[in-house]
């Protein structure tokens, strides 16, 4: 299934429930942070992840992220690809290989 | 551009830099939460969003979310669509229309 | 130095800079989440913490938490102690000893 | 009630339940971020806060922040006061008065 289907499905969900009134960029941004916290709860006390739980919580993060992208008029994949080009420049292969160091400390 | 391109591009970025060793599910989950905090900083003191800034920070959230999905062997769109079906059931149109109330209080 | 000193010092900092106008409960809550993300960045890729960095970021979380408490008319210590009583009841010693299990699954 | 009471009460809670084994700095840091997300949920869809709910969630953030400070051998108030001195220097009154601008853009 392609991304346009997801976008369409999400739009229908929101339209049917008249939820667009709640989906200001600010509220969607807060929602992404809230759901990220719930995702983090999956690894609160150890690093053994329960895939079903992670999938459920990741879904919520992604859903609000897609809704925010759509609200701003963006395609999520394009958002990622544009940033990826910058990341490539900030982390040249020869300097960053095998390191988790942040670009400003490379 | 389709999602498979994004997945491929992300895989190349990570492979070239030998970053897979850092990308345990737990570390990716922490990274999503960290980037969500940076996205939230865009609306820390008011709700007027700078689109360029939001796009940059949303990109980071989405990138780590895509990387986590790929690490778990999932397609991000499928993850969203599966949850969407549950959301539809938890929030029937007639009960949830025009309300931001959580399903357990509907 | 006692807590009343901290409260007093924070009030002076805010008053001198006329920052109270920005310190709505909502903005302080967002700020706590933002700073928690920065604190989390200290352990993004591993669990070896740099004490100086952790102290700096924990300070920001605590500062906004104290400011929120003061804005709501609460003493931070009382807030913690009141909840602690509930936690004791939700996690009886004999059921929760040596377990990180959440109370609703004990 | 003074801070030493809170510290003592928290230590008893943890000791009785043998929870210290779960309270690595990393786990406490994750817990602070998780609870900050729950606190943020109080203002997810609007900025009208329910004081009882905020108090409960703020308590959890503060509890883990106090536990982290104690684990690192720090007094929470000292942590805040030390940073406050830096904040004063980074935000001189005459430059920052009435502004929410970040210090590096002042």
Short mmCIF file of C-alpha atoms in Angstrom, two decimals:
data_model
loop_
_atom_site.label_atom_id
_atom_site.label_comp_id
_atom_site.label_asym_id
_atom_site.label_seq_id
_atom_site.Cartn_x
_atom_site.Cartn_y
_atom_site.Cartn_z
CA UNK A 1 0.00 0.00 0.00
CA UNK A 2 1.41 3.40 -0.93
CA UNK A 3 1.76 6.52 1.17
CA UNK A 4 -1.10 8.27 -0.64
CA UNK A 5 -3.39 5.57 0.78
CA UNK A 6 -2.22 6.30 4.32
CA UNK A 7 -2.68 10.01 3.82
CA UNK A 8 -6.16 9.41 2.41
CA UNK A 9 -7.14 7.04 5.22
CA UNK A 10 -5.94 9.48 7.88
CA UNK A 11 -7.84 12.33 6.24
CA UNK A 12 -11.04 10.27 6.26
CA UNK A 13 -10.57 9.31 9.93
CA UNK A 14 -10.13 12.97 10.89
CA UNK A 15 -12.87 14.34 8.63
CA UNK A 16 -15.50 11.84 9.78
CA UNK A 17 -14.84 12.74 13.42
CA UNK A 18 -14.43 16.50 12.80
CA UNK A 19 -11.07 16.40 14.54
CA UNK A 20 -9.29 18.92 12.28
CA UNK A 21 -10.30 21.66 14.75
CA UNK A 22 -7.97 20.08 17.35
CA UNK A 23 -5.10 19.48 14.94
CA UNK A 24 -3.24 22.77 15.06
CA UNK A 25 0.48 22.34 14.36
CA UNK A 26 1.14 23.04 18.05
CA UNK A 27 -1.28 20.37 19.28
CA UNK A 28 0.09 17.81 16.83
CA UNK A 29 3.64 18.61 17.94
CA UNK A 30 2.63 18.13 21.59
CA UNK A 31 0.95 14.86 20.62
CA UNK A 32 4.12 13.58 18.93
CA UNK A 33 6.07 14.28 22.13
CA UNK A 34 3.41 12.59 24.30
CA UNK A 35 3.39 9.47 22.15
CA UNK A 36 7.20 9.40 22.07
CA UNK A 37 7.06 9.24 25.85
CA UNK A 38 4.73 6.25 25.67
CA UNK A 39 7.06 4.60 23.17
CA UNK A 40 9.96 5.23 25.54
CA UNK A 41 7.99 3.50 28.30
CA UNK A 42 8.54 0.24 26.33
CA UNK A 43 12.23 0.42 27.33
CA UNK A 44 11.89 2.17 30.70
CA UNK A 45 13.51 -0.52 32.85
CA UNK A 46 15.39 -2.60 30.32
CA UNK A 47 16.23 -2.83 26.65
CA UNK A 48 14.31 -5.98 25.80
CA UNK A 49 11.50 -4.72 23.62
CA UNK A 50 8.09 -6.30 23.21
CA UNK A 51 7.55 -5.94 19.43
CA UNK A 52 3.75 -5.74 19.67
CA UNK A 53 3.92 -2.94 22.21
CA UNK A 54 6.60 -1.05 20.30
CA UNK A 55 4.57 -1.34 17.10
CA UNK A 56 1.46 0.09 18.78
CA UNK A 57 3.31 3.06 20.26
CA UNK A 58 5.40 3.72 17.15
CA UNK A 59 2.13 3.80 15.21
CA UNK A 60 0.92 6.70 17.36
CA UNK A 61 4.13 8.68 16.89
CA UNK A 62 4.02 8.09 13.13
CA UNK A 63 0.32 8.91 12.91
CA UNK A 64 0.73 12.33 14.51
CA UNK A 65 3.90 12.94 12.48
CA UNK A 66 2.02 12.16 9.25
CA UNK A 67 -0.89 14.36 10.36
CA UNK A 68 1.51 17.23 11.08
CA UNK A 69 3.22 16.81 7.70
CA UNK A 70 -0.16 16.80 5.95
CA UNK A 71 -1.32 19.83 7.96
CA UNK A 72 1.79 21.72 6.83
CA UNK A 73 1.30 20.59 3.22
CA UNK A 74 4.31 18.31 3.16
CA UNK A 75 4.97 14.74 2.07
CA UNK A 76 6.63 12.83 4.96
CA UNK A 77 9.05 11.05 2.64
CA UNK A 78 10.17 14.30 1.05
CA UNK A 79 10.68 15.76 4.54
CA UNK A 80 12.98 12.86 5.42
CA UNK A 81 14.85 12.87 2.09
CA UNK A 82 15.53 16.63 2.22
CA UNK A 83 17.05 16.32 5.68
CA UNK A 84 18.98 13.23 4.66
CA UNK A 85 20.91 15.32 2.14
CA UNK A 86 21.95 17.73 4.90
CA UNK A 87 22.87 14.85 7.20
CA UNK A 88 25.14 13.42 4.53
CA UNK A 89 27.00 16.73 4.34
CA UNK A 90 27.21 17.17 8.11
CA UNK A 91 28.48 13.61 8.59
CA UNK A 92 31.02 12.88 5.80
CA UNK A 93 31.64 9.13 5.57
CA UNK A 94 35.37 9.33 6.27
CA UNK A 95 34.90 11.43 9.44
CA UNK A 96 31.84 9.75 10.93
CA UNK A 97 32.36 6.08 10.12
CA UNK A 98 31.76 3.89 13.17
CA UNK A 99 31.18 6.87 15.48
CA UNK A 100 28.04 8.14 17.23
CA UNK A 101 29.72 11.52 17.77
CA UNK A 102 27.61 14.61 17.04
CA UNK A 103 28.63 16.57 13.94
CA UNK A 104 29.77 19.63 15.91
CA UNK A 105 32.26 17.46 17.82
CA UNK A 106 33.57 15.41 14.88
CA UNK B 1 9.28 9.50 -4.75
CA UNK B 2 8.05 6.35 -3.06
CA UNK B 3 8.69 5.03 0.42
CA UNK B 4 11.00 2.30 -0.85
CA UNK B 5 13.34 5.06 -2.02
CA UNK B 6 13.41 6.60 1.46
CA UNK B 7 14.07 3.23 3.04
CA UNK B 8 16.86 2.59 0.55
CA UNK B 9 18.42 6.01 1.03
CA UNK B 10 18.35 5.66 4.81
CA UNK B 11 19.93 2.22 4.59
CA UNK B 12 22.76 3.59 2.45
CA UNK B 13 23.36 6.49 4.83
CA UNK B 14 23.61 4.11 7.79
CA UNK B 15 25.64 1.43 5.99
CA UNK B 16 28.25 3.85 4.63
CA UNK B 17 28.83 5.26 8.13
CA UNK B 18 28.62 1.88 9.92
CA UNK B 19 25.96 3.29 12.24
CA UNK B 20 23.85 0.12 12.51
CA UNK B 21 25.83 -0.82 15.61
CA UNK B 22 24.30 2.18 17.43
CA UNK B 23 20.78 1.59 16.14
CA UNK B 24 19.39 -0.84 18.68
CA UNK B 25 15.61 -0.50 19.08
CA UNK B 26 16.21 1.09 22.49
CA UNK B 27 18.61 3.72 21.14
CA UNK B 28 16.29 4.55 18.24
CA UNK B 29 13.37 4.89 20.66
CA UNK B 30 15.41 7.26 22.84
CA UNK B 31 16.37 9.20 19.71
CA UNK B 32 12.72 9.61 18.69
CA UNK B 33 11.94 11.05 22.14
CA UNK B 34 14.95 13.40 22.00
CA UNK B 35 14.00 14.72 18.57
CA UNK B 36 10.36 15.12 19.66
CA UNK B 37 11.65 17.39 22.40
CA UNK B 38 13.50 19.49 19.83
CA UNK B 39 10.34 19.66 17.71
CA UNK B 40 8.41 20.77 20.80
CA UNK B 41 10.95 23.56 21.29
CA UNK B 42 9.49 25.14 18.10
CA UNK B 43 6.34 25.96 20.11
CA UNK B 44 7.88 26.41 23.57
CA UNK B 45 6.75 29.98 24.17
CA UNK B 46 3.97 30.45 21.65
CA UNK B 47 1.99 28.62 19.01
CA UNK B 48 3.26 30.50 15.97
CA UNK B 49 5.35 27.95 14.14
CA UNK B 50 8.29 28.66 11.86
CA UNK B 51 7.65 26.16 9.03
CA UNK B 52 11.34 25.75 8.13
CA UNK B 53 12.26 24.94 11.72
CA UNK B 54 9.31 22.56 12.18
CA UNK B 55 10.20 20.76 8.93
CA UNK B 56 13.81 20.27 10.06
CA UNK B 57 12.83 18.88 13.45
CA UNK B 58 9.94 16.77 12.13
CA UNK B 59 12.45 15.26 9.68
CA UNK B 60 14.54 14.01 12.58
CA UNK B 61 11.56 12.45 14.35
CA UNK B 62 10.44 10.76 11.13
CA UNK B 63 13.96 9.59 10.26
CA UNK B 64 14.40 7.77 13.56
CA UNK B 65 10.83 6.44 13.35
CA UNK B 66 11.54 5.04 9.86
CA UNK B 67 14.84 3.57 11.06
CA UNK B 68 13.09 1.89 13.99
CA UNK B 69 10.38 0.49 11.71
CA UNK B 70 13.04 -0.84 9.32
CA UNK B 71 15.07 -2.30 12.21
CA UNK B 72 11.96 -4.17 13.38
CA UNK B 73 11.18 -5.36 9.85
CA UNK B 74 8.08 -3.20 9.45
CA UNK B 75 6.77 -0.87 6.80
CA UNK B 76 5.92 2.50 8.42
CA UNK B 77 2.72 2.88 6.40
CA UNK B 78 1.49 -0.55 7.41
CA UNK B 79 2.24 0.28 11.03
CA UNK B 80 0.05 3.39 10.76
CA UNK B 81 -2.73 1.66 8.83
CA UNK B 82 -2.97 -1.25 11.27
CA UNK B 83 -3.36 1.12 14.21
CA UNK B 84 -5.82 3.26 12.27
CA UNK B 85 -8.21 0.34 12.14
CA UNK B 86 -8.10 0.04 15.93
CA UNK B 87 -8.53 3.79 16.33
CA UNK B 88 -11.65 3.66 14.18
CA UNK B 89 -13.14 1.05 16.50
CA UNK B 90 -12.14 2.85 19.70
CA UNK B 91 -13.54 6.14 18.41
CA UNK B 92 -16.86 5.43 16.68
CA UNK B 93 -17.92 8.41 14.56
CA UNK B 94 -21.19 9.03 16.36
CA UNK B 95 -19.55 9.07 19.83
CA UNK B 96 -16.37 10.97 19.06
CA UNK B 97 -17.48 13.56 16.52
CA UNK B 98 -16.18 17.02 17.40
CA UNK B 99 -14.61 15.84 20.66
CA UNK B 100 -10.99 15.47 21.75
CA UNK B 101 -12.05 13.21 24.60
CA UNK B 102 -9.98 10.05 25.14
CA UNK B 103 -11.71 6.80 24.22
CA UNK B 104 -11.87 5.53 27.81
CA UNK B 105 -13.85 8.63 28.81
CA UNK B 106 -16.20 8.75 25.82
CA UNK C 1 20.53 26.13 51.60
CA UNK C 2 16.82 25.51 52.03
CA UNK C 3 14.09 25.25 49.43
CA UNK C 4 12.68 28.66 50.32
CA UNK C 5 16.00 30.13 49.12
CA UNK C 6 15.68 28.39 45.76
CA UNK C 7 12.10 29.57 45.39
CA UNK C 8 13.16 33.11 46.28
CA UNK C 9 16.12 33.08 43.90
CA UNK C 10 13.98 31.77 41.03
CA UNK C 11 11.35 34.43 41.70
CA UNK C 12 13.99 37.16 41.55
CA UNK C 13 15.44 35.78 38.29
CA UNK C 14 11.98 35.77 36.68
CA UNK C 15 10.84 39.11 38.12
CA UNK C 16 13.99 41.00 37.07
CA UNK C 17 13.60 39.73 33.49
CA UNK C 18 9.79 40.11 33.37
CA UNK C 19 9.49 36.48 32.30
CA UNK C 20 6.31 35.68 34.26
CA UNK C 21 4.30 36.60 31.15
CA UNK C 22 5.79 33.56 29.37
CA UNK C 23 5.36 31.19 32.31
CA UNK C 24 1.83 29.93 31.83
CA UNK C 25 1.37 26.43 33.23
CA UNK C 26 1.19 25.14 29.64
CA UNK C 27 4.47 26.77 28.60
CA UNK C 28 6.23 25.52 31.73
CA UNK C 29 4.92 22.01 31.08
CA UNK C 30 6.22 22.13 27.50
CA UNK C 31 9.55 23.40 28.84
CA UNK C 32 9.84 20.48 31.26
CA UNK C 33 9.31 18.06 28.36
CA UNK C 34 11.85 19.88 26.17
CA UNK C 35 14.50 19.82 28.89
CA UNK C 36 13.77 16.15 29.64
CA UNK C 37 14.60 15.47 26.00
CA UNK C 38 17.93 17.25 26.40
CA UNK C 39 18.61 15.24 29.55
CA UNK C 40 17.81 12.07 27.62
CA UNK C 41 20.37 13.09 24.99
CA UNK C 42 23.05 12.43 27.67
CA UNK C 43 22.29 8.70 27.29
CA UNK C 44 21.24 8.61 23.62
CA UNK C 45 23.87 6.15 22.40
CA UNK C 46 25.06 4.51 25.59
CA UNK C 47 24.46 4.41 29.31
CA UNK C 48 27.75 5.92 30.45
CA UNK C 49 26.75 9.30 31.82
CA UNK C 50 28.91 12.41 31.94
CA UNK C 51 28.03 13.77 35.42
CA UNK C 52 28.65 17.42 34.49
CA UNK C 53 26.35 17.20 31.49
CA UNK C 54 23.65 15.33 33.41
CA UNK C 55 23.80 17.91 36.20
CA UNK C 56 23.36 20.79 33.75
CA UNK C 57 20.37 19.21 32.02
CA UNK C 58 18.76 17.94 35.24
CA UNK C 59 19.04 21.52 36.53
CA UNK C 60 16.87 22.72 33.64
CA UNK C 61 14.21 20.05 34.25
CA UNK C 62 14.14 20.85 37.97
CA UNK C 63 14.09 24.61 37.38
CA UNK C 64 10.98 24.44 35.21
CA UNK C 65 9.40 21.91 37.57
CA UNK C 66 9.98 24.27 40.53
CA UNK C 67 8.64 27.21 38.50
CA UNK C 68 5.51 25.23 37.63
CA UNK C 69 5.00 24.22 41.26
CA UNK C 70 5.40 27.84 42.38
CA UNK C 71 3.05 29.07 39.61
CA UNK C 72 0.40 26.62 40.85
CA UNK C 73 0.98 27.65 44.47
CA UNK C 74 2.55 24.36 45.50
CA UNK C 75 5.66 23.36 47.41
CA UNK C 76 7.65 20.84 45.30
CA UNK C 77 8.48 18.69 48.33
CA UNK C 78 4.84 18.49 49.36
CA UNK C 79 3.91 17.52 45.80
CA UNK C 80 6.39 14.63 45.95
CA UNK C 81 5.42 13.53 49.47
CA UNK C 82 1.69 13.48 48.68
CA UNK C 83 2.25 11.24 45.67
CA UNK C 84 4.67 9.06 47.63
CA UNK C 85 1.84 8.10 49.95
CA UNK C 86 -0.23 6.92 46.98
CA UNK C 87 2.74 5.07 45.52
CA UNK C 88 3.20 3.20 48.79
CA UNK C 89 -0.40 2.00 48.61
CA UNK C 90 -0.23 1.09 44.90
CA UNK C 91 3.00 -0.84 45.42
CA UNK C 92 2.73 -2.83 48.68
CA UNK C 93 6.17 -4.03 49.78
CA UNK C 94 5.34 -7.72 49.70
CA UNK C 95 3.94 -7.58 46.13
CA UNK C 96 6.43 -5.22 44.52
CA UNK C 97 9.72 -6.19 46.15
CA UNK C 98 12.49 -6.59 43.56
CA UNK C 99 10.13 -6.01 40.63
CA UNK C 100 9.84 -3.14 38.15
CA UNK C 101 6.34 -4.30 37.20
CA UNK C 102 3.67 -1.60 36.90
CA UNK C 103 1.06 -1.59 39.66
CA UNK C 104 -1.80 -2.58 37.35
CA UNK C 105 0.08 -5.74 36.39
CA UNK C 106 1.28 -6.73 39.86
CA UNK D 1 8.64 19.64 55.84
CA UNK D 2 12.20 20.01 54.65
CA UNK D 3 13.96 18.46 51.66
CA UNK D 4 15.92 16.04 53.83
CA UNK D 5 12.57 14.49 54.79
CA UNK D 6 11.66 13.98 51.14
CA UNK D 7 15.04 12.43 50.42
CA UNK D 8 14.68 10.16 53.43
CA UNK D 9 11.12 9.15 52.52
CA UNK D 10 12.12 8.36 48.94
CA UNK D 11 15.09 6.31 50.15
CA UNK D 12 12.81 4.26 52.41
CA UNK D 13 10.29 3.67 49.60
CA UNK D 14 13.05 2.41 47.30
CA UNK D 15 14.91 0.38 49.93
CA UNK D 16 11.80 -1.43 51.19
CA UNK D 17 10.93 -2.49 47.63
CA UNK D 18 14.53 -3.24 46.56
CA UNK D 19 14.11 -0.94 43.59
CA UNK D 20 17.64 0.52 43.62
CA UNK D 21 18.66 -2.20 41.16
CA UNK D 22 16.39 -0.58 38.53
CA UNK D 23 17.47 2.98 39.29
CA UNK D 24 20.53 3.37 37.10
CA UNK D 25 21.05 6.99 36.01
CA UNK D 26 19.99 5.98 32.50
CA UNK D 27 16.73 4.40 33.66
CA UNK D 28 15.91 7.36 35.88
CA UNK D 29 16.60 9.74 32.98
CA UNK D 30 14.25 7.72 30.74
CA UNK D 31 11.66 7.77 33.52
CA UNK D 32 11.84 11.58 33.79
CA UNK D 33 11.20 11.84 30.03
CA UNK D 34 8.30 9.37 30.20
CA UNK D 35 6.64 11.23 33.06
CA UNK D 36 7.20 14.57 31.32
CA UNK D 37 5.21 13.15 28.42
CA UNK D 38 2.36 12.26 30.77
CA UNK D 39 2.49 15.76 32.24
CA UNK D 40 2.33 17.18 28.70
CA UNK D 41 -0.78 15.10 28.09
CA UNK D 42 -2.56 17.43 30.59
CA UNK D 43 -2.34 20.18 27.94
CA UNK D 44 -2.51 18.06 24.77
CA UNK D 45 -5.62 19.62 23.27
CA UNK D 46 -5.93 22.90 25.13
CA UNK D 47 -4.21 25.04 27.72
CA UNK D 48 -6.80 24.79 30.47
CA UNK D 49 -5.07 22.72 33.12
CA UNK D 50 -6.76 20.47 35.66
CA UNK D 51 -4.70 21.26 38.80
CA UNK D 52 -5.22 17.81 40.37
CA UNK D 53 -4.01 16.05 37.25
CA UNK D 54 -1.04 18.38 36.80
CA UNK D 55 -0.07 17.90 40.45
CA UNK D 56 -0.11 14.11 40.08
CA UNK D 57 2.01 14.12 36.93
CA UNK D 58 4.40 16.81 38.15
CA UNK D 59 4.91 14.66 41.26
CA UNK D 60 6.19 11.82 39.08
CA UNK D 61 8.61 14.06 37.18
CA UNK D 62 9.92 15.53 40.45
CA UNK D 63 10.17 12.12 42.12
CA UNK D 64 12.41 10.70 39.41
CA UNK D 65 14.39 13.96 39.26
CA UNK D 66 14.99 13.77 43.04
CA UNK D 67 15.93 10.09 42.75
CA UNK D 68 18.41 10.89 39.98
CA UNK D 69 19.94 13.72 42.01
CA UNK D 70 20.26 11.45 45.04
CA UNK D 71 21.74 8.63 42.90
CA UNK D 72 24.38 11.07 41.62
CA UNK D 73 25.09 12.36 45.14
CA UNK D 74 23.57 15.78 44.55
CA UNK D 75 21.13 18.00 46.40
CA UNK D 76 18.35 19.06 43.98
CA UNK D 77 18.29 22.62 45.31
CA UNK D 78 22.03 23.01 44.85
CA UNK D 79 21.69 21.67 41.29
CA UNK D 80 19.10 24.37 40.54
CA UNK D 81 21.01 27.17 42.28
CA UNK D 82 24.28 26.39 40.48
CA UNK D 83 22.58 26.55 37.11
CA UNK D 84 20.70 29.69 38.10
CA UNK D 85 23.98 31.53 38.42
CA UNK D 86 24.89 30.57 34.85
CA UNK D 87 21.43 31.55 33.61
CA UNK D 88 21.83 34.97 35.18
CA UNK D 89 25.06 35.50 33.23
CA UNK D 90 23.65 34.16 29.96
CA UNK D 91 20.55 36.33 30.27
CA UNK D 92 21.62 39.77 31.52
CA UNK D 93 18.60 41.73 32.77
CA UNK D 94 18.98 44.63 30.34
CA UNK D 95 19.20 42.35 27.28
CA UNK D 96 16.58 39.75 28.17
CA UNK D 97 13.88 41.80 29.89
CA UNK D 98 10.41 40.92 28.56
CA UNK D 99 11.79 38.56 25.92
CA UNK D 100 11.58 34.77 25.57
CA UNK D 101 14.48 34.83 23.10
CA UNK D 102 17.17 32.19 23.60
CA UNK D 103 20.51 33.51 24.85
CA UNK D 104 22.38 32.71 21.63
CA UNK D 105 19.96 34.92 19.69
CA UNK D 106 19.82 37.81 22.14
#
